[in-house]
Every structure is written in structure tokens, then in C-alpha cells.
């Protein structure tokens, strides 16, 4: 290990960094961080293993990073591969590579163009998915926008939900998107644009199997198409083309497309 200054800890080859406070921690070789560190920036372009907690302004991983404890950062950027066993807290998270976490995430925003998988609860003000998001538990946010592959085992709770499924961001070996329960004010679930030639090919190959799947969808204003669900509930509900729904419950207005299959419709008293 070569240390350029008292504030910086830099590993170009192979080495270790002890517990402490630093300006920048940069690893372009193979490094181990033995304990808790507090610094301005962590930059991993090689391979790094963090045995303790990481508290930093910027956490940037273009290589491979393994964190055994919590990470607190104002900005996290993963273009390589990063795995965090502890909790993640802080500001903005940008994932264009592979990001895996075991603990809960509580941050300001999450932007995924790569792949993110977590066994914890995901909390953020804004979540944007253009790649793949998989959670063992639920997600809570103000705004949830997705054009990719989604897999959740818990509740998606957001004020505004907009999901575009089936085409853009589709990952064959991951299967089709499924969220057991969605709750929010405005919920819009739609299929990719049919005008795209690739979309037409997918439609011809998979037909209704490309439906987004959910058990319960509940909101004030709900508009869905190419969706399979057990229950859809809302004040104003629009069931679009090729939906397969067991029960629709509404308080104000309901519209059902002729190609949709709905077993039962009930108007609820306000």
C-alpha cells in the first residue's frame, strides 16, 4: 500500500487500510479495509472488501466491492459490482452495474439502469427503474416509475405509480414482472409501445403471457392494461385491453375494455 498523504489512503497493488478518518480512500488494486472508516470519498476501481462501517460523502464503485457492515453516503454510484450486507442510508443511489444489499435501504432517490437486488425494505422519495429491481420485502416512496423488470415479495406503497412492462428492459431469464400488492393515489400500469417493431415481435411470441401480474392493486385513480390481478380497487378504475381480473371494486366510475376479462364488478358505498 502506498499512502500519498495523511488524509488519503490509496492502494494501487495489494494492501490493507486500518480504521480511521481519511480524505479519500481509493483502491485500484486489491484491498481490505479492516474496520470503520470515515472519509470524503470512496473510489473502488479494483477489488475491495470493507470489514467495518463506511461513512462517506461519495461511494463510487466501478470495480468490485464487498461491504460487511452499514454504508452511509450522500451519493452512491455503482457501475461495477457492489454488495452490502448491512443497512444503506443517505442520499442518491445510481446503479448502472450490479448492486446487492441484505439490509434495509433508506435514501433520497434510487435510479436503476442496471440490476439491483435486496432482501431488505426499500425506502426513498423517488425510485426510477430502467433495468431490474428485485426485493424480498416491500418498497415505499413518493414516486415510483419503472420501465423494466420488477420482482417484489411485499407491498409497493407510493403516491404515484407508473409502470411500463413487457418490452423495454425485458430480461428473458428473469421472467415477467410481479408485485403482490400495490397501493397508491394514482396507479398506471401499461404495456410497452406497440409501434416498436421489437414490441410487436414480443407480442406475437408471448401474447398475454406478457401481462404484468399482481394480487391486489388499490388506489384513488387506477388505470391498467395487459395486467393480471385478483383484485383491483379504486375510486375511478379503468381496465384496459387484455386485462384478466377476478374482482373490480369502485366507488365513483369504472370503465372496462371489451377485450378485458373481468369476473365480477362491485360498486362500493362511499
Coordinates of C-alpha atoms in Angstrom, one line a residue, residues 4-268:
X4 CA 0.1 9.7 -0.7
X5 CA -0.8 11.9 2.3
X6 CA -2.1 11.6 5.8
X7 CA -5.6 12.3 4.6
X8 CA -5.6 9.9 1.7
X9 CA -5.4 6.1 1.7
X10 CA -4.6 4.7 -1.7
X11 CA -4.0 1.1 -2.7
X12 CA -2.6 0.5 -6.2
X13 CA -1.4 -3.1 -5.7
X14 CA -2.4 -5.2 -2.8
X15 CA -2.8 -3.9 0.8
X16 CA -4.9 -3.1 3.8
X17 CA -6.3 0.1 5.3
X18 CA -7.0 0.5 9.0
X19 CA -9.8 2.1 10.9
X20 CA -9.7 5.8 10.8
X21 CA -10.7 9.2 9.2
X22 CA -9.5 9.9 5.7
X23 CA -10.0 12.4 2.9
X24 CA -10.1 9.9 0.0
X25 CA -10.0 6.1 0.0
X26 CA -9.0 4.9 -3.4
X27 CA -8.5 1.2 -4.4
X28 CA -7.4 0.3 -7.9
X29 CA -5.7 -2.9 -6.9
X30 CA -6.9 -5.4 -4.3
X31 CA -7.5 -4.0 -0.8
X32 CA -9.1 -4.8 2.6
X33 CA -10.4 -2.2 4.9
X34 CA -10.0 -3.6 8.4
X35 CA -12.6 -1.5 10.4
X36 CA -14.8 1.5 10.3
X37 CA -13.8 4.4 8.1
X38 CA -15.0 8.0 7.8
X39 CA -14.0 9.8 4.6
X40 CA -14.9 12.3 1.9
X41 CA -14.8 9.8 -1.0
X42 CA -14.5 6.0 -1.5
X43 CA -13.5 5.1 -5.0
X44 CA -13.1 1.4 -6.0
X45 CA -11.9 0.6 -9.5
X46 CA -10.2 -2.7 -8.4
X47 CA -11.4 -5.1 -5.7
X48 CA -12.2 -4.1 -2.1
X49 CA -13.5 -5.7 1.0
X50 CA -14.8 -3.4 3.8
X51 CA -15.0 -5.2 7.1
X52 CA -16.4 -2.2 9.0
X53 CA -18.9 0.6 8.6
X54 CA -18.4 3.1 5.8
X55 CA -19.4 6.7 6.3
X56 CA -18.6 8.9 3.3
X57 CA -19.8 11.7 1.1
X58 CA -19.3 9.7 -2.1
X59 CA -19.2 6.0 -2.7
X60 CA -18.1 5.2 -6.2
X61 CA -17.6 1.6 -7.4
X62 CA -16.6 0.8 -10.9
X63 CA -14.8 -2.4 -9.8
X64 CA -15.9 -4.9 -7.2
X65 CA -16.8 -4.0 -3.6
X66 CA -18.0 -6.1 -0.7
X67 CA -19.2 -4.3 2.4
X68 CA -19.8 -6.4 5.5
X69 CA -21.5 -3.6 7.5
X70 CA -23.5 -0.4 7.0
X71 CA -22.9 2.2 4.4
X72 CA -23.9 5.8 4.8
X73 CA -23.3 8.1 1.8
X74 CA -24.7 11.2 0.2
X75 CA -24.1 9.7 -3.2
X76 CA -23.7 6.1 -4.2
X77 CA -22.7 5.2 -7.7
X78 CA -22.3 1.6 -8.8
X79 CA -21.2 0.9 -12.4
X80 CA -19.3 -2.3 -11.5
X81 CA -20.4 -4.8 -8.8
X82 CA -21.2 -3.9 -5.2
X83 CA -22.6 -6.0 -2.3
X84 CA -23.6 -4.6 1.1
X85 CA -24.5 -6.8 4.0
X86 CA -25.6 -4.0 6.3
X87 CA -28.1 -1.1 6.0
X88 CA -27.7 1.6 3.3
X89 CA -28.6 5.2 4.2
X90 CA -28.0 8.6 2.7
X91 CA -28.9 10.5 -0.5
X92 CA -28.9 9.4 -4.1
X93 CA -28.2 5.9 -5.4
X94 CA -27.3 5.4 -9.0
X95 CA -26.9 1.8 -10.3
X96 CA -25.8 1.0 -13.9
X97 CA -24.0 -2.2 -12.8
X98 CA -24.9 -4.8 -10.3
X99 CA -26.0 -3.8 -6.7
X100 CA -27.0 -6.3 -4.0
X101 CA -27.9 -5.5 -0.4
X102 CA -29.1 -7.5 2.6
X103 CA -30.2 -4.8 4.9
X104 CA -32.8 -2.0 4.5
X105 CA -32.3 1.0 2.2
X106 CA -33.4 4.4 3.4
X107 CA -32.2 7.0 0.9
X108 CA -33.4 10.1 -1.0
X109 CA -33.6 8.6 -4.5
X110 CA -32.8 5.4 -6.4
X111 CA -32.1 5.3 -10.1
X112 CA -31.5 1.9 -11.7
X113 CA -30.4 1.2 -15.2
X114 CA -28.6 -1.9 -14.3
X115 CA -29.6 -4.6 -11.7
X116 CA -30.5 -4.1 -8.0
X117 CA -31.4 -6.9 -5.7
X118 CA -32.2 -6.6 -2.0
X119 CA -33.5 -8.7 0.9
X120 CA -34.5 -5.5 2.9
X121 CA -37.1 -2.9 2.7
X122 CA -36.5 -0.1 0.1
X123 CA -37.4 3.4 1.2
X124 CA -36.8 6.5 -1.0
X125 CA -38.6 9.6 -2.2
X126 CA -38.2 8.7 -5.8
X127 CA -37.5 5.3 -7.3
X128 CA -36.8 5.0 -11.1
X129 CA -36.2 1.7 -12.7
X130 CA -35.0 1.2 -16.3
X131 CA -33.3 -2.1 -15.6
X132 CA -34.1 -4.7 -13.0
X133 CA -35.3 -4.4 -9.4
X134 CA -35.8 -7.4 -7.1
X135 CA -36.8 -7.0 -3.4
X136 CA -37.6 -9.7 -0.8
X137 CA -39.7 -7.1 1.1
X138 CA -41.6 -4.1 0.0
X139 CA -40.9 -0.6 -1.3
X140 CA -42.0 2.8 0.0
X141 CA -41.7 6.0 -2.0
X142 CA -43.5 9.1 -3.2
X143 CA -42.9 8.5 -6.9
X144 CA -42.3 5.1 -8.5
X145 CA -41.5 4.9 -12.2
X146 CA -40.5 1.7 -13.9
X147 CA -39.7 0.5 -17.4
X148 CA -38.0 -2.8 -16.7
X149 CA -38.2 -6.0 -14.8
X150 CA -39.8 -5.9 -11.3
X151 CA -40.0 -8.6 -8.7
X152 CA -41.2 -7.9 -5.2
X153 CA -42.5 -10.1 -2.3
X154 CA -44.0 -7.3 -0.4
X155 CA -46.1 -4.1 -0.8
X156 CA -45.3 -1.3 -3.2
X157 CA -46.6 1.8 -1.5
X158 CA -46.3 5.1 -3.4
X159 CA -48.3 8.2 -4.0
X160 CA -47.7 7.9 -7.8
X161 CA -47.0 4.7 -9.6
X162 CA -46.3 4.4 -13.3
X163 CA -45.1 1.0 -14.6
X164 CA -44.4 0.2 -18.2
X165 CA -43.9 -3.5 -18.7
X166 CA -43.2 -6.3 -21.2
X167 CA -40.9 -4.7 -23.7
X168 CA -38.2 -2.1 -22.7
X169 CA -35.9 -3.6 -20.2
X170 CA -37.4 -7.1 -20.5
X171 CA -35.0 -9.7 -19.3
X172 CA -35.9 -13.2 -20.6
X173 CA -34.2 -15.3 -17.9
X174 CA -35.7 -13.3 -15.1
X175 CA -39.3 -14.0 -16.3
X176 CA -42.1 -11.4 -16.1
X177 CA -42.8 -8.7 -13.6
X178 CA -44.7 -9.5 -10.4
X179 CA -45.7 -7.3 -7.4
X180 CA -48.1 -8.9 -5.0
X181 CA -49.7 -5.7 -3.7
X182 CA -49.7 -2.1 -5.0
X183 CA -51.1 0.8 -3.1
X184 CA -51.1 4.5 -4.0
X185 CA -53.1 7.5 -5.1
X186 CA -52.6 7.3 -8.9
X187 CA -51.6 4.0 -10.4
X188 CA -50.9 3.5 -14.1
X189 CA -49.7 0.2 -15.5
X190 CA -49.3 -0.1 -19.2
X191 CA -47.6 -2.2 -21.8
X192 CA -44.7 -1.1 -24.0
X193 CA -45.4 0.8 -27.2
X194 CA -46.9 -1.4 -29.9
X195 CA -45.4 0.8 -32.6
X196 CA -42.0 -0.6 -31.8
X197 CA -41.1 -3.5 -34.1
X198 CA -39.5 -5.4 -31.3
X199 CA -42.6 -4.9 -29.2
X200 CA -44.7 -6.4 -32.0
X201 CA -42.4 -9.4 -32.2
X202 CA -42.6 -10.0 -28.4
X203 CA -46.4 -9.7 -28.5
X204 CA -46.6 -12.3 -31.3
X205 CA -44.3 -14.7 -29.4
X206 CA -45.7 -14.4 -25.9
X207 CA -49.2 -12.9 -26.3
X208 CA -51.0 -12.5 -23.0
X209 CA -48.1 -14.2 -21.1
X210 CA -46.5 -10.7 -21.1
X211 CA -49.1 -9.4 -18.7
X212 CA -47.9 -7.7 -15.6
X213 CA -49.0 -9.7 -12.6
X214 CA -50.3 -8.6 -9.2
X215 CA -52.6 -9.9 -6.4
X216 CA -54.1 -6.6 -5.2
X217 CA -54.0 -3.1 -6.9
X218 CA -55.6 -0.3 -4.8
X219 CA -55.6 3.4 -5.4
X220 CA -57.7 6.5 -5.9
X221 CA -57.3 6.6 -9.7
X222 CA -56.3 3.3 -11.3
X223 CA -55.6 2.8 -15.0
X224 CA -54.2 -0.6 -16.2
X225 CA -53.8 -2.7 -19.3
X226 CA -52.3 -6.1 -20.1
X227 CA -52.4 -6.8 -16.4
X228 CA -53.5 -9.9 -14.4
X229 CA -54.7 -9.4 -10.9
X230 CA -57.1 -10.9 -8.3
X231 CA -58.5 -7.6 -7.0
X232 CA -58.4 -4.0 -8.4
X233 CA -59.9 -1.4 -6.2
X234 CA -60.3 2.4 -6.5
X235 CA -62.5 5.4 -6.8
X236 CA -62.1 5.7 -10.6
X237 CA -61.0 2.5 -12.3
X238 CA -60.1 1.9 -15.9
X239 CA -59.5 -1.7 -17.0
X240 CA -57.7 -1.6 -20.4
X241 CA -57.0 -4.2 -23.1
X242 CA -56.2 -7.8 -22.4
X243 CA -56.5 -7.5 -18.6
X244 CA -57.5 -10.6 -16.6
X245 CA -59.1 -9.5 -13.3
X246 CA -61.1 -11.6 -10.8
X247 CA -62.8 -8.7 -9.0
X248 CA -63.1 -4.9 -9.7
X249 CA -64.4 -2.7 -6.8
X250 CA -65.0 1.0 -7.4
X251 CA -66.8 3.9 -5.7
X252 CA -67.2 6.5 -8.5
X253 CA -66.6 5.2 -12.0
X254 CA -65.5 2.1 -13.8
X255 CA -64.6 1.5 -17.5
X256 CA -63.8 -1.9 -18.9
X257 CA -62.3 -2.6 -22.3
X258 CA -64.1 -5.2 -24.4
X259 CA -61.0 -7.4 -24.7
X260 CA -60.6 -7.5 -20.9
X261 CA -61.8 -10.5 -18.9
X262 CA -63.4 -9.4 -15.6
X263 CA -65.2 -12.0 -13.5
X264 CA -67.0 -9.6 -11.1
X265 CA -67.6 -5.9 -10.7
X266 CA -68.9 -4.3 -7.5
X267 CA -69.7 -0.7 -6.6
X268 CA -68.7 0.2 -3.1

